[in-house]
Coordinates of C-alpha atoms in Angstrom, one line a residue:
M1 CA 31.2 -31.4 59.5
E2 CA 33.0 -29.6 56.7
K3 CA 34.3 -26.2 57.6
P4 CA 37.2 -24.0 56.5
A5 CA 40.2 -24.1 58.7
E6 CA 41.3 -20.8 60.3
S7 CA 43.6 -19.0 57.8
R8 CA 47.0 -18.2 59.1
N9 CA 47.9 -14.6 59.1
G10 CA 50.6 -14.1 56.5
G11 CA 52.4 -10.9 55.5
A12 CA 50.6 -7.6 54.5
E13 CA 51.1 -8.7 50.9
E14 CA 49.2 -11.9 51.4
R15 CA 46.4 -10.3 53.3
H16 CA 45.6 -7.9 50.5
L17 CA 44.8 -10.8 48.1
G18 CA 41.3 -10.9 49.6
E19 CA 39.1 -8.5 51.4
E20 CA 40.9 -7.3 54.6
N21 CA 37.9 -7.8 56.8
C22 CA 36.7 -11.1 55.4
P23 CA 35.5 -13.3 58.3
I24 CA 36.4 -16.5 56.3
C25 CA 39.9 -15.9 55.1
Q26 CA 40.9 -12.8 57.2
G27 CA 42.2 -11.2 54.0
L28 CA 44.3 -14.2 52.8
G29 CA 42.1 -14.7 49.7
Y30 CA 42.0 -18.5 49.9
I31 CA 40.9 -21.2 52.4
R32 CA 41.9 -24.8 53.1
W33 CA 39.3 -27.1 54.5
E34 CA 39.4 -28.8 57.9
V35 CA 38.3 -32.3 57.0
P36 CA 39.5 -35.8 57.8
L37 CA 42.1 -37.6 55.9
G38 CA 40.6 -39.3 52.8
H39 CA 37.9 -36.6 52.4
P40 CA 37.7 -35.3 48.9
K41 CA 38.5 -31.8 50.1
F42 CA 41.4 -32.9 52.2
G43 CA 44.6 -30.9 51.4
R44 CA 42.8 -28.7 48.8
V45 CA 43.1 -24.9 48.8
E46 CA 40.2 -22.9 47.3
V47 CA 39.7 -19.3 46.4
C48 CA 37.6 -17.5 49.1
E49 CA 34.3 -16.0 48.1
C50 CA 35.5 -12.5 48.8
R51 CA 38.2 -12.9 46.2
A52 CA 35.9 -14.7 43.7
S53 CA 33.6 -11.7 44.1
Q54 CA 36.5 -9.3 43.3
S55 CA 37.4 -11.5 40.2
R56 CA 33.7 -11.3 39.0
Q57 CA 33.9 -7.5 39.4
Q58 CA 37.1 -7.3 37.5
I59 CA 35.7 -9.3 34.7
F60 CA 32.6 -7.2 34.7
Q61 CA 34.6 -4.0 34.5
R62 CA 36.8 -5.4 31.6
L63 CA 33.7 -6.3 29.6
Y64 CA 32.2 -2.9 30.3
A65 CA 35.5 -1.2 29.0
H66 CA 35.7 -3.4 25.9
S67 CA 32.0 -2.5 25.1
H68 CA 32.6 1.2 25.3
L69 CA 29.2 1.5 26.9
D70 CA 30.2 4.5 28.9
H71 CA 29.7 6.3 25.5
L72 CA 26.3 4.8 25.1
S73 CA 25.1 5.1 28.7
H74 CA 22.6 7.8 27.6
L75 CA 20.8 5.4 25.3
T76 CA 17.9 3.8 27.5
F77 CA 14.4 2.7 27.1
E78 CA 13.3 5.7 28.9
N79 CA 14.5 8.2 26.3
F80 CA 13.5 6.1 23.3
H81 CA 10.3 7.3 21.5
P82 CA 8.3 4.0 21.1
R83 CA 6.5 5.3 18.0
G84 CA 9.2 7.4 16.5
R85 CA 8.8 11.0 15.5
A86 CA 5.9 12.8 14.1
G87 CA 5.1 12.3 10.4
L88 CA 5.7 8.5 10.1
Y89 CA 3.3 6.3 8.2
P90 CA 1.3 4.0 10.6
Q91 CA 3.3 0.9 9.6
E92 CA 6.6 2.6 10.1
A93 CA 5.5 3.7 13.7
N94 CA 4.1 0.3 14.4
S95 CA 7.3 -1.3 13.4
I96 CA 9.2 0.9 15.9
E97 CA 6.7 0.2 18.7
L98 CA 7.0 -3.6 18.0
A99 CA 10.8 -3.4 18.1
Y100 CA 10.6 -1.4 21.4
R101 CA 8.3 -3.9 23.1
Q102 CA 10.4 -6.9 22.0
A103 CA 13.6 -5.2 23.1
R104 CA 12.1 -4.5 26.6
T105 CA 10.9 -8.0 27.0
F106 CA 14.2 -9.4 25.9
A107 CA 16.1 -7.1 28.5
E108 CA 13.7 -8.4 31.2
T109 CA 14.0 -12.1 30.4
L110 CA 17.4 -12.5 28.6
Q111 CA 16.0 -15.5 26.7
G112 CA 16.8 -16.5 23.1
W113 CA 18.0 -14.2 20.4
L114 CA 16.7 -10.8 19.3
F115 CA 17.4 -9.9 15.6
L116 CA 16.7 -6.3 14.6
Q117 CA 16.7 -5.3 10.9
G118 CA 16.3 -1.9 9.5
G119 CA 18.0 1.0 7.7
Y120 CA 20.5 3.6 9.0
G121 CA 19.2 5.7 12.0
C122 CA 15.9 3.8 12.5
G123 CA 16.7 3.1 16.2
K124 CA 18.4 -0.3 16.1
T125 CA 21.5 0.7 18.0
H126 CA 19.5 2.7 20.5
L127 CA 17.4 -0.3 21.5
A128 CA 20.5 -2.6 21.5
A129 CA 22.4 -0.2 23.9
A130 CA 19.2 0.1 26.1
I131 CA 19.3 -3.6 26.5
A132 CA 23.0 -3.6 27.3
N133 CA 22.6 -0.8 29.9
T134 CA 19.7 -2.6 31.5
A135 CA 21.7 -5.8 31.7
V136 CA 24.7 -4.0 33.2
Q137 CA 22.5 -2.4 35.9
H138 CA 21.5 -6.0 36.9
H139 CA 25.2 -7.0 37.0
V140 CA 24.8 -9.3 34.0
P141 CA 28.2 -9.8 32.2
T142 CA 27.6 -8.1 28.9
L143 CA 29.6 -7.4 25.7
F144 CA 28.3 -4.7 23.3
L145 CA 30.4 -4.7 20.1
T146 CA 30.1 -3.6 16.5
V147 CA 31.2 -6.5 14.4
P148 CA 34.1 -4.6 12.9
D149 CA 35.4 -3.8 16.4
L150 CA 34.9 -7.4 17.4
L151 CA 37.1 -8.6 14.5
D152 CA 39.7 -5.8 15.0
G153 CA 40.0 -6.8 18.7
L154 CA 40.6 -10.5 17.7
R155 CA 43.1 -9.5 15.1
S156 CA 45.0 -7.4 17.5
T157 CA 45.5 -10.4 19.9
L158 CA 47.0 -12.6 17.2
S159 CA 50.4 -10.9 17.6
E160 CA 50.4 -11.3 21.3
A161 CA 50.8 -14.5 23.3
E162 CA 49.1 -17.4 21.8
N163 CA 46.7 -17.9 24.7
R164 CA 45.7 -14.2 24.6
F165 CA 43.8 -14.7 21.4
E166 CA 42.1 -17.8 22.8
E167 CA 41.1 -16.0 26.0
H168 CA 39.5 -13.1 24.2
F169 CA 37.7 -15.3 21.6
E170 CA 36.4 -17.5 24.4
E171 CA 35.2 -14.5 26.4
I172 CA 33.2 -13.3 23.4
R173 CA 31.8 -16.7 22.6
T174 CA 30.7 -17.5 26.1
V175 CA 29.8 -14.1 27.6
R176 CA 26.3 -14.2 29.4
L177 CA 24.9 -11.5 26.9
L178 CA 26.5 -10.7 23.7
I179 CA 25.2 -7.8 21.5
L180 CA 26.5 -7.5 17.9
D181 CA 25.7 -4.1 16.5
D182 CA 26.0 -3.3 12.7
F183 CA 26.3 -6.9 11.6
G184 CA 27.3 -7.1 8.0
T185 CA 29.6 -4.0 7.8
Q186 CA 32.7 -6.1 8.5
N187 CA 35.3 -7.0 6.0
A188 CA 34.0 -10.3 4.7
T189 CA 37.3 -12.3 4.6
P190 CA 37.2 -16.0 4.9
W191 CA 38.9 -15.7 8.3
A192 CA 36.3 -13.1 9.5
Q193 CA 33.4 -15.2 8.2
E194 CA 34.8 -18.3 10.0
K195 CA 35.3 -16.5 13.4
L196 CA 31.9 -15.0 13.2
F197 CA 30.4 -18.3 12.4
Q198 CA 32.1 -20.1 15.3
I199 CA 31.0 -17.4 17.7
M200 CA 27.4 -17.6 16.4
N201 CA 27.2 -21.3 16.2
Y202 CA 28.5 -21.7 19.8
R203 CA 25.9 -19.3 21.1
Y204 CA 23.2 -21.0 18.9
V205 CA 23.9 -24.4 20.1
N206 CA 24.2 -23.3 23.8
R207 CA 21.1 -21.0 23.4
L208 CA 23.1 -18.0 25.0
P209 CA 21.2 -14.7 24.9
T210 CA 22.3 -12.7 21.8
V211 CA 21.2 -9.5 20.1
I212 CA 22.1 -8.7 16.5
T213 CA 21.4 -5.5 14.5
T214 CA 21.8 -5.1 10.8
N215 CA 20.8 -3.1 7.8
L216 CA 21.2 -6.1 5.6
R217 CA 18.4 -8.3 4.2
L218 CA 18.6 -12.0 5.3
E219 CA 19.6 -13.1 1.8
Q220 CA 22.7 -10.9 2.1
I221 CA 24.0 -12.7 5.2
E222 CA 26.4 -15.7 4.9
G223 CA 24.3 -18.9 4.5
R224 CA 25.4 -20.7 7.7
I225 CA 24.7 -17.8 9.9
R226 CA 21.4 -16.9 8.0
S227 CA 20.1 -20.4 8.7
R228 CA 20.5 -19.9 12.4
L229 CA 18.9 -16.4 12.3
E230 CA 15.8 -18.0 10.5
D231 CA 15.2 -20.4 13.5
P232 CA 11.8 -19.2 14.9
E233 CA 12.2 -21.2 18.1
L234 CA 15.2 -19.3 19.2
V235 CA 15.2 -16.0 17.2
T236 CA 12.7 -13.2 17.6
K237 CA 13.1 -11.1 14.3
V238 CA 11.8 -7.5 14.0
V239 CA 12.0 -5.4 10.9
I240 CA 12.0 -1.6 11.5
L241 CA 10.5 0.2 8.5
A242 CA 11.1 3.7 9.7
P243 CA 13.4 6.2 7.9
D244 CA 16.6 7.7 9.4
Y245 CA 15.7 9.4 12.6
R246 CA 19.0 11.5 12.6
R247 CA 18.5 13.0 9.2
P248 CA 17.6 16.7 9.4
T249 CA 14.2 17.6 7.9
A250 CA 16.1 19.9 5.5
E251 CA 17.4 16.9 3.8
L252 CA 14.0 15.8 2.5
G253 CA 13.5 13.5 -0.5
M254 CA 15.8 10.6 0.2
H255 CA 14.7 9.4 3.6
E256 CA 12.0 11.7 4.9
F257 CA 9.4 11.1 2.2
A258 CA 6.6 11.0 4.8
M259 CA 7.4 14.8 5.6
F260 CA 6.0 15.8 2.2
P261 CA 2.3 16.2 2.9
K262 CA 1.3 16.7 -0.8
L263 CA 3.1 13.6 -1.9
Q264 CA 1.8 11.6 1.1
R265 CA -1.8 12.4 0.0
C266 CA -1.2 10.9 -3.5
T267 CA -3.2 7.6 -3.8
F268 CA -4.8 5.6 -6.6
A269 CA -8.2 6.6 -5.2
N270 CA -7.7 10.4 -5.7
F271 CA -6.0 10.0 -9.1
D272 CA -7.9 11.9 -11.6
L273 CA -8.3 9.9 -15.0
R274 CA -9.7 13.2 -16.6
K275 CA -12.5 11.6 -18.5
D276 CA -14.6 14.7 -18.6
E277 CA -12.1 17.2 -19.9
G278 CA -12.6 16.4 -23.7
L279 CA -9.0 15.3 -24.1
P280 CA -7.9 13.2 -27.2
A281 CA -8.9 9.6 -26.9
E282 CA -5.3 8.3 -27.4
A283 CA -4.1 10.5 -24.5
L284 CA -6.9 9.1 -22.2
R285 CA -6.0 5.5 -23.2
E286 CA -2.4 6.2 -22.3
L287 CA -3.4 7.7 -19.0
E288 CA -5.6 4.8 -18.0
A289 CA -3.0 2.2 -19.1
A290 CA -0.4 3.9 -16.8
F291 CA -2.8 4.1 -14.0
R292 CA -3.8 0.3 -14.2
A293 CA -0.1 -0.6 -14.6
A294 CA 0.9 1.4 -11.5
R295 CA -1.8 -0.1 -9.4
E296 CA -0.9 -3.6 -10.4
F297 CA 2.8 -2.9 -9.8
A298 CA 2.0 -1.6 -6.3
Q299 CA 0.2 -4.9 -5.5
N300 CA 3.0 -7.1 -6.8
P301 CA 6.2 -5.2 -7.6
L302 CA 8.2 -7.1 -10.2
G303 CA 10.6 -5.7 -12.7
W304 CA 10.8 -2.0 -13.6
I305 CA 8.1 0.4 -14.6
V306 CA 8.7 3.9 -16.3
F307 CA 6.3 6.7 -16.6
N308 CA 7.4 9.1 -19.3
G309 CA 5.7 12.4 -19.8
P310 CA 5.9 16.2 -19.5
S311 CA 5.8 18.1 -16.3
G312 CA 2.4 17.9 -14.6
S313 CA 1.1 14.8 -16.5
G314 CA 0.6 12.8 -13.4
K315 CA 3.7 10.6 -13.4
T316 CA 4.9 11.6 -9.9
H317 CA 1.3 11.1 -8.5
L318 CA 1.4 7.6 -9.9
A319 CA 4.9 6.9 -8.5
A320 CA 3.9 8.3 -5.1
A321 CA 0.8 6.3 -5.1
I322 CA 2.9 3.1 -5.5
H323 CA 5.1 4.2 -2.6
N324 CA 2.2 5.0 -0.3
Y325 CA 0.5 1.7 -1.2
R326 CA 3.5 -0.4 -0.2
R327 CA 4.1 1.5 3.0
D328 CA 0.4 1.1 3.9
V329 CA 0.6 -2.6 3.6
G330 CA 3.9 -2.6 5.7
Q331 CA 6.3 -3.3 2.9
P332 CA 9.6 -1.2 2.5
S333 CA 9.8 1.3 -0.3
R334 CA 12.3 4.2 -0.9
F335 CA 11.0 7.3 -2.8
V336 CA 13.8 9.4 -4.0
D337 CA 13.6 12.8 -5.8
V338 CA 16.7 12.4 -7.9
G339 CA 17.9 16.0 -7.2
E340 CA 17.6 15.6 -3.5
L341 CA 19.4 12.3 -3.7
L342 CA 22.4 13.7 -5.4
N343 CA 22.5 16.7 -2.9
A344 CA 22.3 14.2 0.0
L345 CA 25.2 12.2 -1.6
R346 CA 27.3 15.4 -2.1
A347 CA 26.5 16.3 1.6
T348 CA 28.6 13.3 2.8
F349 CA 31.7 15.0 1.5
S350 CA 31.4 17.4 4.5
P351 CA 33.6 16.4 7.5
F352 CA 30.5 16.9 9.7
S353 CA 28.4 14.4 7.9
P354 CA 27.1 11.7 10.2
E355 CA 27.3 9.1 7.4
S356 CA 29.6 8.1 4.6
L357 CA 29.0 8.3 0.9
D358 CA 28.9 4.6 0.8
E359 CA 26.4 4.3 3.5
R360 CA 23.9 6.7 1.8
F361 CA 24.6 5.2 -1.6
E362 CA 24.1 1.6 -0.5
D363 CA 20.9 2.5 1.3
V364 CA 19.4 3.6 -2.0
R365 CA 21.1 1.2 -4.4
R366 CA 20.0 -1.9 -2.5
A367 CA 16.5 -0.7 -1.5
P368 CA 13.9 -3.5 -1.8
L369 CA 11.7 -1.1 -3.9
L370 CA 13.2 2.1 -5.2
I371 CA 11.4 4.9 -6.9
L372 CA 13.5 7.5 -8.8
D373 CA 11.5 10.5 -9.5
D374 CA 12.5 13.0 -12.2
L375 CA 15.5 11.1 -13.4
D376 CA 16.4 13.0 -16.5
S377 CA 16.5 16.5 -14.9
Y378 CA 19.9 16.0 -13.2
M379 CA 22.2 14.8 -16.0
S380 CA 24.3 17.9 -15.8
S381 CA 27.7 16.6 -14.5
P382 CA 29.8 13.5 -15.1
W383 CA 29.7 12.7 -11.4
S384 CA 25.9 12.8 -11.3
I385 CA 25.7 10.6 -14.4
E386 CA 28.1 8.1 -12.9
K387 CA 26.3 7.9 -9.6
L388 CA 23.0 7.3 -11.3
Y389 CA 24.4 4.8 -13.6
Q390 CA 25.9 2.8 -10.7
I391 CA 22.5 2.7 -9.0
I392 CA 20.6 1.8 -12.2
H393 CA 23.2 -0.8 -13.4
F394 CA 23.2 -2.6 -10.0
R395 CA 19.5 -2.7 -9.9
Y396 CA 19.4 -3.9 -13.5
L397 CA 21.7 -6.8 -12.9
A398 CA 20.0 -7.7 -9.6
E399 CA 16.5 -7.2 -11.2
L400 CA 15.4 -5.2 -8.1
P401 CA 11.9 -3.6 -8.4
T402 CA 12.2 -0.1 -9.6
V403 CA 10.0 2.8 -10.6
I404 CA 11.3 5.7 -12.8
T405 CA 9.7 8.9 -13.8
L406 CA 11.2 11.1 -16.5
G407 CA 10.2 13.8 -18.9
R408 CA 12.3 13.0 -22.0
L409 CA 13.2 9.4 -22.6
R410 CA 15.7 9.9 -25.4
D411 CA 16.8 13.5 -25.4
Q412 CA 18.5 13.6 -22.1
L413 CA 19.4 10.1 -21.1
E414 CA 22.9 8.7 -21.6
P415 CA 23.1 5.6 -23.8
R416 CA 24.2 3.5 -21.0
L417 CA 21.1 4.3 -18.9
L418 CA 18.7 4.3 -22.0
T419 CA 19.7 0.7 -23.0
R420 CA 18.9 -0.7 -19.6
I421 CA 15.6 1.3 -19.3
E422 CA 14.5 0.2 -22.8
D423 CA 15.2 -3.5 -22.1
R424 CA 11.6 -4.8 -22.5
R425 CA 12.5 -8.1 -20.8
L426 CA 12.7 -6.2 -17.5
C427 CA 11.0 -2.8 -18.0
R428 CA 7.6 -1.6 -19.1
I429 CA 7.4 2.0 -20.3
Y430 CA 4.2 4.0 -20.1
P431 CA 4.0 7.4 -22.1
L432 CA 1.8 10.1 -20.8
S433 CA 0.8 12.8 -23.4
V434 CA -2.0 14.5 -21.5
P435 CA -1.6 18.3 -20.7
S436 CA -0.5 19.4 -17.3
Y437 CA -2.9 18.9 -14.4
T438 CA -1.8 22.1 -12.9
A439 CA -2.8 24.1 -16.0
V440 CA -6.2 22.6 -15.8
E441 CA -6.6 23.5 -12.2
R442 CA -6.5 27.2 -13.1
E443 CA -9.4 27.0 -15.5
P444 CA -12.4 27.2 -13.1
I445 CA -11.9 31.0 -13.1
K446 CA -13.6 31.1 -16.6
P447 CA -16.9 29.6 -15.7
S448 CA -17.1 32.0 -12.8
R449 CA -16.9 34.9 -15.2
R450 CA -19.6 33.5 -17.5
R451 CA -22.0 33.1 -14.6
Q452 CA -21.5 36.8 -13.7
K453 CA -22.6 37.9 -17.3

């Protein structure tokens, strides 16, 4: 019968290698087997279970320290709002709830990959940290890293002993649960891309549980990694449509469009075509043409569409109706009042801003569908003009679907902007010459007086 031989009592230093009261090794930390000559274990010395347990605990603690999870320990499933905060569109709240359910299921099973996509502050990191904290509570070796931190950690070991880099790289690649937060914010050097691919590919081939969060679209991710993220047999993908949860409601317009009740109520169904007001036939034809174009664009947003008319002519209602339609069918859309956008960008210069200028700027510039309301009212400074030009020029080159409303097409716009907006290969312009809706709304007072006479 195989059994460990009684360990000899060494000095105090030896006994402290294992647990002092261990009944197997009596604190020595290793055992030798009492077996006949010729047995495979004859003459072998093995680490005692008590010392192996210590080693596992040390690894666990090291992973926990690398992950900085002590700073994220407050992010749990219990304090996550499964449908977000009040005022969200149904599709936005539904997307949060789906992500919450999938994250809880993943935390319980640790099977496959979970891929969470969404804008800044939509809850991705909270859910990823909640998964990590749940796994840690069940003593699962877990690494939670932002991708820039992962790459910085690898670079820092390059100057150390050669095997230190290999050890750290292997630890990341093989850890039981790896959570990569903020994928895509890293410096995309060839070295960084290659290391990320090696990590992802190893975990893909070996089906190791992995969580990835990103604010990028799939087409923005390096092709080899993207192909693995598109594998439905391994990867559960959830797109969170909600706006930034951290943004104070005072900063409305850029992210919190749903908080504007008046604009949220703008639909195609309640748009007034004003056929009974005795307006000029040409003005009514323009209004109906703009209405039909907006409705078609909402169903299939391709290219650019511009509504050009005086204040109160209905252009913002049409733009808002497009936005509401896209959100109602579960598609991403960013409605931006240009004045609020510029204020939000300026706010990033504050040392207390939770986001950088680049983060907010990129969030708007790369939006799958962007609606810029009241574009020409904010051309007052070179900085404003330059930021708006950078947004419009990028979307022009990328041919990203865009809606623009403005009052005066030629009087206010800088030539660089005007040439892009007037490019008929990409953009359709719909003039609106009807008088203000708000002026008409005050006229019912007159019939009231006539009835009194």
